[in-house]
XYZ file of C-alpha atoms in Angstrom:
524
model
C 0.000 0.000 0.000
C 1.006 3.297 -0.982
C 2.256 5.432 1.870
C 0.022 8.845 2.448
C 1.896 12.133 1.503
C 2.684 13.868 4.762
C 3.673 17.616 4.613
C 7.857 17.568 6.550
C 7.074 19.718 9.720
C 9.383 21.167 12.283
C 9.313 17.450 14.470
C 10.398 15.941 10.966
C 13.032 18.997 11.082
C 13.897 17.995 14.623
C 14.105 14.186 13.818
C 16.935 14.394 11.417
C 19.088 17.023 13.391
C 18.724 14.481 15.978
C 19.781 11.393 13.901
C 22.577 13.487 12.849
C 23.692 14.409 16.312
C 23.518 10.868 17.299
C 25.652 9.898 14.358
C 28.253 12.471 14.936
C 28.511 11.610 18.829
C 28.917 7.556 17.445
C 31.469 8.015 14.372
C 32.770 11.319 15.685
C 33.731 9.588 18.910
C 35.527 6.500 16.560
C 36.862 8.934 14.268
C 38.979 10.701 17.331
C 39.885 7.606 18.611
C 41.325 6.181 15.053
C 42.997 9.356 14.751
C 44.603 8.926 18.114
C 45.199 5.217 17.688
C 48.530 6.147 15.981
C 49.124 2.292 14.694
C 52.787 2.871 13.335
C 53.320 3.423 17.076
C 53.867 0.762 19.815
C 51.646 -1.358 18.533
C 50.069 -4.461 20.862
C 51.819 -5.661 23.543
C 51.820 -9.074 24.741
C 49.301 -7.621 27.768
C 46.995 -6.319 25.230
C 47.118 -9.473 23.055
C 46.023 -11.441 26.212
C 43.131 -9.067 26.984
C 41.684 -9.757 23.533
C 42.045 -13.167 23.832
C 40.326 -13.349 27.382
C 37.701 -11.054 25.812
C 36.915 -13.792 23.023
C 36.970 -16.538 25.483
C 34.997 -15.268 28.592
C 32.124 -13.896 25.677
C 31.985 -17.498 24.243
C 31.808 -19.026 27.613
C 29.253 -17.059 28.900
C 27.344 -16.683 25.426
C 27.440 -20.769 25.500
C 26.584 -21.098 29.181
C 23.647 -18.728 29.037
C 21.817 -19.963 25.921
C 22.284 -23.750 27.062
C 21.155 -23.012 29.948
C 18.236 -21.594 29.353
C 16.223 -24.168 26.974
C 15.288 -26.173 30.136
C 14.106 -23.131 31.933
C 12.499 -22.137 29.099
C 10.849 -25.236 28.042
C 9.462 -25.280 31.833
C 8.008 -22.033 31.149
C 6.642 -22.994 28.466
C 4.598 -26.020 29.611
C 3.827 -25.315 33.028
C 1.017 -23.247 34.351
C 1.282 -22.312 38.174
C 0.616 -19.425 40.552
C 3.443 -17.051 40.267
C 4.504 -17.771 36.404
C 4.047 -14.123 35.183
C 5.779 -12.915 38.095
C 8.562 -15.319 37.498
C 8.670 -13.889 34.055
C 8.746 -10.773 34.852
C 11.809 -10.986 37.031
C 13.606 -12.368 34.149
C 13.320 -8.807 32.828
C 14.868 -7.390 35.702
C 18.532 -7.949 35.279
C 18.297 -5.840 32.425
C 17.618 -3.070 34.649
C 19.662 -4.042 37.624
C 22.826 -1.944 38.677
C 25.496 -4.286 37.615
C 28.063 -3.080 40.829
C 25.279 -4.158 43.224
C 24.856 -7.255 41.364
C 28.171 -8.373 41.938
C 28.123 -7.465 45.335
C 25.309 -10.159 45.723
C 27.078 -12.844 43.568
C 30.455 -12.256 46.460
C 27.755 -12.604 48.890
C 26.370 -16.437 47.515
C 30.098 -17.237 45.671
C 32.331 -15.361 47.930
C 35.439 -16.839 49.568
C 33.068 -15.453 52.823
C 29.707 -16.368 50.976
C 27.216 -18.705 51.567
C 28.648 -21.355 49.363
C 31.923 -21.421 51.374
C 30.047 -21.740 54.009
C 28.170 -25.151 53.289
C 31.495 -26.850 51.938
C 33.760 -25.930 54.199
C 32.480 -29.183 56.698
C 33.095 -30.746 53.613
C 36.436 -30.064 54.091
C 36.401 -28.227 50.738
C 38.190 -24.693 50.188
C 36.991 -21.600 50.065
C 35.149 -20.661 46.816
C 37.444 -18.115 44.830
C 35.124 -16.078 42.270
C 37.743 -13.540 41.333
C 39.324 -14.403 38.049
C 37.561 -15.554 34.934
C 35.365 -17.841 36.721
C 33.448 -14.937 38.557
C 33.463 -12.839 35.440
C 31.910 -15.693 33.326
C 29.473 -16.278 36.222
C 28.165 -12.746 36.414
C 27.554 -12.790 32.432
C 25.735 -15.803 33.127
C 23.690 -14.407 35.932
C 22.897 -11.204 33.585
C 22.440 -13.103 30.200
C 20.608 -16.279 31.492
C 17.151 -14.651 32.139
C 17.545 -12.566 28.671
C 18.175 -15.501 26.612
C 15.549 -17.619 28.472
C 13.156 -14.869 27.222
C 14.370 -15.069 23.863
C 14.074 -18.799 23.443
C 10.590 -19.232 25.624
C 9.329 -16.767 22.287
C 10.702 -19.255 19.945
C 8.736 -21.422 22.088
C 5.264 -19.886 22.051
C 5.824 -19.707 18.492
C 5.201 -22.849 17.637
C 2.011 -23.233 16.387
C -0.396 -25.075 18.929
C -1.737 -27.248 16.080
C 1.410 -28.966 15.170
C 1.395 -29.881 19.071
C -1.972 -31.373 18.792
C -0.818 -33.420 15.753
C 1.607 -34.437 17.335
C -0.177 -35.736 19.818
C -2.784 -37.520 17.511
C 0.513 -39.001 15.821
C 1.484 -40.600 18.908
C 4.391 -38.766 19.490
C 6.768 -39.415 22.153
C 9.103 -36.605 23.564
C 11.949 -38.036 21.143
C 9.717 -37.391 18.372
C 8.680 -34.128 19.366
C 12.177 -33.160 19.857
C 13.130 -34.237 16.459
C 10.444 -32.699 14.081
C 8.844 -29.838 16.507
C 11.635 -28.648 18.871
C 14.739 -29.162 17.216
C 13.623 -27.086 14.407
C 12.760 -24.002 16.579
C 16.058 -23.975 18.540
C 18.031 -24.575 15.779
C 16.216 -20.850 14.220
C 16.444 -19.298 17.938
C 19.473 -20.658 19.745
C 22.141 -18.734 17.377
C 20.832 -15.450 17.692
C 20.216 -15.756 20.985
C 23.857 -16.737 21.277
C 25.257 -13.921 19.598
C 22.956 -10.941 21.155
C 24.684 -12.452 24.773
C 28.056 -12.645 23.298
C 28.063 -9.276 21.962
C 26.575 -7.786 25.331
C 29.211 -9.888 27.041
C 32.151 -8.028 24.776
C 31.661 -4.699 26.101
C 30.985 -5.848 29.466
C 32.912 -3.210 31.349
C 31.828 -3.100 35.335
C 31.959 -6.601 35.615
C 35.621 -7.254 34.282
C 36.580 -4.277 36.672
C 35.655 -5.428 39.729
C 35.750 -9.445 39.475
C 38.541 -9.539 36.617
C 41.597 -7.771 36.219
C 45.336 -8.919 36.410
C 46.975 -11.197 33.531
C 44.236 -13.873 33.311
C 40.826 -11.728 33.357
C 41.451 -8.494 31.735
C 39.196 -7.642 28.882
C 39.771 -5.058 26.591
C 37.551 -2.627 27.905
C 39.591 -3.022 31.052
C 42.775 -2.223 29.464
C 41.304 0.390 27.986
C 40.966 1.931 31.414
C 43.998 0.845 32.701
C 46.023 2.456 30.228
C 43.731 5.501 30.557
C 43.501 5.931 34.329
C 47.081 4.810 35.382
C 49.491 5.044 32.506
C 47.390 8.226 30.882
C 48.465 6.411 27.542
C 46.334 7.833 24.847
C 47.851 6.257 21.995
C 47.102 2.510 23.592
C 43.581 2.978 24.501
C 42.536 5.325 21.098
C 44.526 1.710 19.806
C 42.505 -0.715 22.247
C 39.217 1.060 21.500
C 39.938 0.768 18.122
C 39.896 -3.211 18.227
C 36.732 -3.449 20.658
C 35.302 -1.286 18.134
C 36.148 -4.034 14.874
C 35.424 -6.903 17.351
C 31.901 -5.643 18.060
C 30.982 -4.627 14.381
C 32.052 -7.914 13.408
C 29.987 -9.815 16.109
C 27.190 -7.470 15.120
C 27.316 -8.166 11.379
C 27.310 -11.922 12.444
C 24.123 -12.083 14.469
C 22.705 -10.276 10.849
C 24.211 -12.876 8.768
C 23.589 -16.481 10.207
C 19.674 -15.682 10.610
C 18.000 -19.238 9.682
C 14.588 -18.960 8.132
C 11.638 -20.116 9.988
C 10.704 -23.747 10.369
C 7.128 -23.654 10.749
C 3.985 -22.634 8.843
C 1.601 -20.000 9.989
C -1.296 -21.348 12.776
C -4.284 -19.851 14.225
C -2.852 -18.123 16.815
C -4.475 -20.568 19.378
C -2.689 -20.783 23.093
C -0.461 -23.581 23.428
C -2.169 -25.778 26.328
C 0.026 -28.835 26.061
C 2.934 -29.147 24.786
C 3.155 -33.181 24.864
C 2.285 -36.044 27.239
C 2.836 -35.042 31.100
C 4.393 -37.189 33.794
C 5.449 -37.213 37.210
C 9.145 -37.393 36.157
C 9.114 -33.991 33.515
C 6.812 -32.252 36.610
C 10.241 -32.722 38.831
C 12.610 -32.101 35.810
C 10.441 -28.689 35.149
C 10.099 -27.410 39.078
C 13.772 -28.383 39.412
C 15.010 -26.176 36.231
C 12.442 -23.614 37.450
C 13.695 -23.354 41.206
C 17.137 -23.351 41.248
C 17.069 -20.480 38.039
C 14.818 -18.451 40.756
C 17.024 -19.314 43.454
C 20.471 -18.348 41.116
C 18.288 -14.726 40.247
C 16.836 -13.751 43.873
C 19.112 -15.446 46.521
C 22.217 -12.350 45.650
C 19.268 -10.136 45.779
C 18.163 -10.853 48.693
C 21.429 -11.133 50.149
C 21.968 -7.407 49.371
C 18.806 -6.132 50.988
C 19.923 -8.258 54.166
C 23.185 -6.655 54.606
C 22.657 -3.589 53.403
C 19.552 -2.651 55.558
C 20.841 -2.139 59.007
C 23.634 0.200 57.824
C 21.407 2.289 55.558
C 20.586 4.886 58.630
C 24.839 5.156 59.028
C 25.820 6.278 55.501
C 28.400 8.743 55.302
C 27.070 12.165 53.921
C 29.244 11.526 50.895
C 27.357 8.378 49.540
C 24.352 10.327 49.781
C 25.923 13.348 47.966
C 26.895 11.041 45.314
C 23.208 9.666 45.047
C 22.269 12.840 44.519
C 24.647 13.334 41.567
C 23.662 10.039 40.343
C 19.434 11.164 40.205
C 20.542 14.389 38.743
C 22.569 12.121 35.776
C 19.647 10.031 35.472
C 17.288 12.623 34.943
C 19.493 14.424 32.370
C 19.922 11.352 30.479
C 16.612 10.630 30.762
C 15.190 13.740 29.285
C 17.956 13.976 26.602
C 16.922 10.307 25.394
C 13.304 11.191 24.668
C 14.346 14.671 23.437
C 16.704 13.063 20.583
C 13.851 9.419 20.472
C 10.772 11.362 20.152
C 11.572 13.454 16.791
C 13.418 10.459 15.513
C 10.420 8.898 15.917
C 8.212 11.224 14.276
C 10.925 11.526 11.639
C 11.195 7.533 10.416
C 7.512 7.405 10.216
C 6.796 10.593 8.058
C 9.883 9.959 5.978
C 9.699 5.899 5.388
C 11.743 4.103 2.742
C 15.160 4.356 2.304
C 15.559 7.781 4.455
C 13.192 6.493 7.848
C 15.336 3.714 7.580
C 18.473 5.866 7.435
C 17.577 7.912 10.683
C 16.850 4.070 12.437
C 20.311 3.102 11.826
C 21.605 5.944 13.065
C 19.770 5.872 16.311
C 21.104 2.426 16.493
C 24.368 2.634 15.951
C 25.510 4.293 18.613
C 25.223 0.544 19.971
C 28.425 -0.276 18.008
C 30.447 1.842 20.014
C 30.273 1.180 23.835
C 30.647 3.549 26.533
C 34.441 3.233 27.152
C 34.938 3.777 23.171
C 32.438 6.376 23.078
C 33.961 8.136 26.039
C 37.190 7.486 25.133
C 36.914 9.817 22.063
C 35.280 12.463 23.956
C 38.112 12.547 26.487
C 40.518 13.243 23.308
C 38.336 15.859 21.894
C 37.609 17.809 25.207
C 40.927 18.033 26.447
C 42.800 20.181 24.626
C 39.812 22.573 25.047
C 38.957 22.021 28.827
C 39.352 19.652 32.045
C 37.069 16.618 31.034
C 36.777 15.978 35.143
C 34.812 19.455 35.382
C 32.465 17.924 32.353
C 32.169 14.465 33.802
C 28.658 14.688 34.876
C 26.853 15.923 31.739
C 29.169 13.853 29.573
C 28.275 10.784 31.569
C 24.259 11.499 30.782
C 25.206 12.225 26.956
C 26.674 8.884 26.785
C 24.235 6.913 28.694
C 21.146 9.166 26.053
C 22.998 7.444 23.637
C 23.134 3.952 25.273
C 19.280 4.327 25.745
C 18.311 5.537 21.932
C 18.110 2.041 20.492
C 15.894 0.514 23.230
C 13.661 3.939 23.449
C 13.532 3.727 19.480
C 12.465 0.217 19.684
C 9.734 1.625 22.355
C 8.238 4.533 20.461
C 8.648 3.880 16.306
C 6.002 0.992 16.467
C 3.587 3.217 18.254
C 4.150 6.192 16.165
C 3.508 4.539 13.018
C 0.319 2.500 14.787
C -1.291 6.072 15.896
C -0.425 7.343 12.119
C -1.841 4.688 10.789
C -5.064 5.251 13.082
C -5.950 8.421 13.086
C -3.588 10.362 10.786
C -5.906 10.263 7.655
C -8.674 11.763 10.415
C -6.122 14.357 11.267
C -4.928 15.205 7.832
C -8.042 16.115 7.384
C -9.157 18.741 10.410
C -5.723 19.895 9.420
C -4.671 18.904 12.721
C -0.487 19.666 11.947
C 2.315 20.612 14.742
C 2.026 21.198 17.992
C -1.914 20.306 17.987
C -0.979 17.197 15.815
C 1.574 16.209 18.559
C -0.752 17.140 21.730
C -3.806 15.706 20.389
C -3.108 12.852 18.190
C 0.492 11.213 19.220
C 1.002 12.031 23.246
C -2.066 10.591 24.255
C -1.015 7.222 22.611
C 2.727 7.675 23.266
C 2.223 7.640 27.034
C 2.854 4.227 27.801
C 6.379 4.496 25.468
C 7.303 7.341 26.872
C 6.822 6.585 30.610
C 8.643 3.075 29.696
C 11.685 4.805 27.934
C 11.943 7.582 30.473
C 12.212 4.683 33.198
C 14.702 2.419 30.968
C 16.976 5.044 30.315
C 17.272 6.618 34.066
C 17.427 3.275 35.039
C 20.143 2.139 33.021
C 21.837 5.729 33.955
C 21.725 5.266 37.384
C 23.856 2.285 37.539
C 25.911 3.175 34.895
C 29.636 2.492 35.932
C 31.485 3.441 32.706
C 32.217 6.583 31.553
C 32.519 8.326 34.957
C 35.350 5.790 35.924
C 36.987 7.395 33.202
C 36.306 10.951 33.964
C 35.269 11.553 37.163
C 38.036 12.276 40.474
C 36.576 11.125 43.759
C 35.230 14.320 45.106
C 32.641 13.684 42.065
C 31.695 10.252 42.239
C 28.150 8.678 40.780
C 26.763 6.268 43.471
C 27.826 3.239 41.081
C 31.537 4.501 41.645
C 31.290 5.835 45.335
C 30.324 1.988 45.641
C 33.425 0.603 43.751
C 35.483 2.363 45.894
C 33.936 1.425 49.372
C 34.316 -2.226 48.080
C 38.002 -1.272 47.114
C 38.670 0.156 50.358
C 37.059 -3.270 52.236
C 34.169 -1.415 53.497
C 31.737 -4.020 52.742
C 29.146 -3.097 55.255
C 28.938 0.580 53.755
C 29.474 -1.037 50.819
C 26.076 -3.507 51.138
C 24.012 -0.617 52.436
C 25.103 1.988 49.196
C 24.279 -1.063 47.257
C 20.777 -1.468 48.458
C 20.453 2.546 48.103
C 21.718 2.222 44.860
C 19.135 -0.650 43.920
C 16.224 0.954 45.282
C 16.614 4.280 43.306
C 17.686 2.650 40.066
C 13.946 0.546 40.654
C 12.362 2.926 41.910
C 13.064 5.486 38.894
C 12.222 3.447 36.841
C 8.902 2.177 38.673
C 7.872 5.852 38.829
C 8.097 6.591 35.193
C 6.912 3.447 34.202
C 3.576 3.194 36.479
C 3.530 7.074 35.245
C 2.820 6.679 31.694
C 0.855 2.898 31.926
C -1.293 5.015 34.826
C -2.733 8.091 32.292
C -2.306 5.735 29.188
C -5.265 4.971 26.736
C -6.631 1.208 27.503
């Protein structure tokens, strides 16, 4: 169907200057670090060769881990029904969303040499559990990844159409069967993307490889970035370093594109899959089993945060609270700034469709391709010669993380754009309804629900950002995220546990607020 000619007003104006800022923040932030690389210089040492082979390894370990781990959880999911299910699956959303410093601080709290699994060997007579190292980084990947990729492969799930289950069923299928012809099928079309989204997430894994990795056996290349950064103040080698995490992640990226295998299955009716096969006592156990300890792996660190972090929360020094405050304020600004550069984008791909909407997409999503360290990398090289980058450190920090956010908040509001354009544009186009009435009228009331979910993403994801300001930022400046790194540094743990718990409860609560904001005033 032919797309309706739409006059280009000032939102379509505002759309591409902000696809064009994006794109100069992503490949203007690259293009300073290429020029800095300086490749006829030192070159790669046998420290950086290491980190990019640790990099590699600990993103195919915990890419492999997570997605093979989560087909049985899945496949419980799928064919169980039981009190608590949707909540279940809804806290496999919450990692997402989770501060990743106060994760880790519950993972040393369950896999600790003082944790809870110590604990219940030692009258084993077994040793201490050691998660420092590449064992703890590949376990907090896995503890991140595992409820992401159980999402992605319970949809591959559900997507099976209930009727081949049924005929299945009427064939006398037995669960080898149904493997074969049914389930195979879908996991071979689900399992490698699902692989590849975790391992590129787990390549520019930053916060994790700081404070469980480091030394000669578990340093990634975002780590060596900010070690030659913070304590050698070696340009040349990170602009270098960057320069490779950038080539790695493109590369990963164009791979998840290229080995897409086409669908397996037919289109159904859309009917509710209600059995998946024959039931027994033995696959109710198997299923409760998967289902339990993946709850217990998600909410025992959790849990074990809130417990030692509550009774020091009263005794915080003034400066943990001082950085909270600087950590709300960075939220906020990179809050706004996302659905200030989303919005118009928005507007923008849906007015201009074709070749040029699809243009302004890609540029919203590339910022993607260049993480954080890259990204602030190359604004450290640009700013200095012109100012001190530690008296910028806050709003930087929020431009980065708007940029982090503008794929997911893209992904949020384009859909619901084009669906109230579709709706009630032709109705509009006619009153005349154009601008700021167009916007007020016709797309805010519908955009609510978007909005209120990108505004929470975004601060959410800001607030326990620990990336950028590790670069920038001097202590008298710290975000909560890295007044918390450095109370764990220092072996404060019990200030430590209570700034995590602060630090968890305002990254959920911000997002809560905006969330429940725009689902409260949204249109049924």
């Amino acid at each position: 169907m032919a797309r309706r000619a739409q006059p280009l007003g000032i939102a379509t104006g505002l759309g591409i200057g902000a696809a064009a800022l994006a794109l100069t923040l992503a490949l203007g932030t690259i293009a300073a670090v290429a020029w800095r690389a300086e490749p006829g210089g030192a070159g790669l040492g046998a420290a950086d060769l290491a980190a990019i082979r640790f990099t590699l390894l600990q993103a195919l370990a915990s890419a492999a881990l997570s997605t093979l781990l989560a087909v049985p959880v899945a496949r419980a999911l799928a064919r169980r029904r039981f009190r608590g299910r949707g909540v279940l699956i809804t806290l496999l959303g919450a990692p997402f969303i989770l501060p990743v410093i106060v994760a880790v601080m519950g993972l040393l709290a369950v896999f600790g040499r003082s944790g809870l699994l110590s604990h219940a060997l030692a009258p084993l007579g077994l040793g201490p559990v050691d998660i420092y190292g590449p064992f703890g980084v590949v376990l907090a990947h896995v503890f991140f990844n595992l409820p992401l990729a159980t999402r992605l492969v319970l949809q591959g799930w559900l997507a099976i159409p209930a009727e081949r289950f049924r005929l299945a069923a009427a064939l006398g299928f037995g669960p080898a069967e149904r493997f074969r012809h049914l389930e195979r099928p879908m996991l071979r079309e689900v399992l490698p993307g699902a692989f590849l989204v975790v391992f590129l997430i787990c390549l520019t894994s930053f916060a994790v490889a700081l404070t469980l990795g480091g030394g000669p056996r578990a340093t990634t290349i975002e780590l060596a970035i900010y070690q030659a950064f913070r304590f050698e103040f070696d340009l040349g080698r990170a602009a270098w370093l960057a320069l490779i995490q950038v080539g790695v992640s493109i590369t990963a990226a164009l791979a998840a594109f290229a080995i897409a295998v086409p669908g397996a299955f037919g289109p159904g009716l859309d009917r509710p899959v209600a059995q998946i096969g024959p039931d027994g006592r033995g696959l109710r156990l198997q299923d409760m089993a998967c289902l339990g300890l993946a709850a217990l792996f998600l909410i025992l660190p959790l849990a074990m945060v809130a417990l030692r972090g509550l009774p020091g929360l009263a005794g915080l020094p003034a400066s943990v609270y001082a950085a909270a405050l600087r950590s709300i304020a960075v939220a906020l600004g990179s809050a706004a700034l996302t659905l200030a550069l989303a919005l118009p984008m928005a507007i923008a791909i849906d007015r201009l469709g074709g070749l040029a909407g699809r243009t302004i997409q890609a540029a919203g999503t590339l910022t993607i391709a260049a993480s954080p360290l890259v990204m602030g990398t190359g604004l450290f090289i640009l700013l200095f010669p012109l100012a001190d980058p530690r008296l910028l450190a806050l709003p930087v920090t929020a431009t980065v993380n708007a940029a982090m956010s503008l794929p997911f908040a893209l992904r949020a509001l384009v859909p619901t754009v084009a669906e109230a354009e579709r709706s009630h544009g032709r109705l509009a186009d006619s009153l005349g309804m154009t601008g700021r009435a167009r916007l007020r009228l016709m797309l805010l009331p519908r955009l609510r629900r978007p909005i209120g979910f990108t505004l929470g993403l975004s601060a959410a994801l800001s607030m326990g950002d620990l990336g950028v300001i590790a670069l920038f930022s001097d202590p008298g400046h710290a975000t909560l995220p890295l007044q918390l790194y450095g109370l764990m540094a220092a072996y404060q743990m019990d200030s430590a546990a209570a700034a995590g718990l602060l630090l968890l409860v305002l990254s959920l609560g911000l997002f809560w607020i905006f969330d429940r904001g725009g689902r409260a005033r949204a249109e049924p």
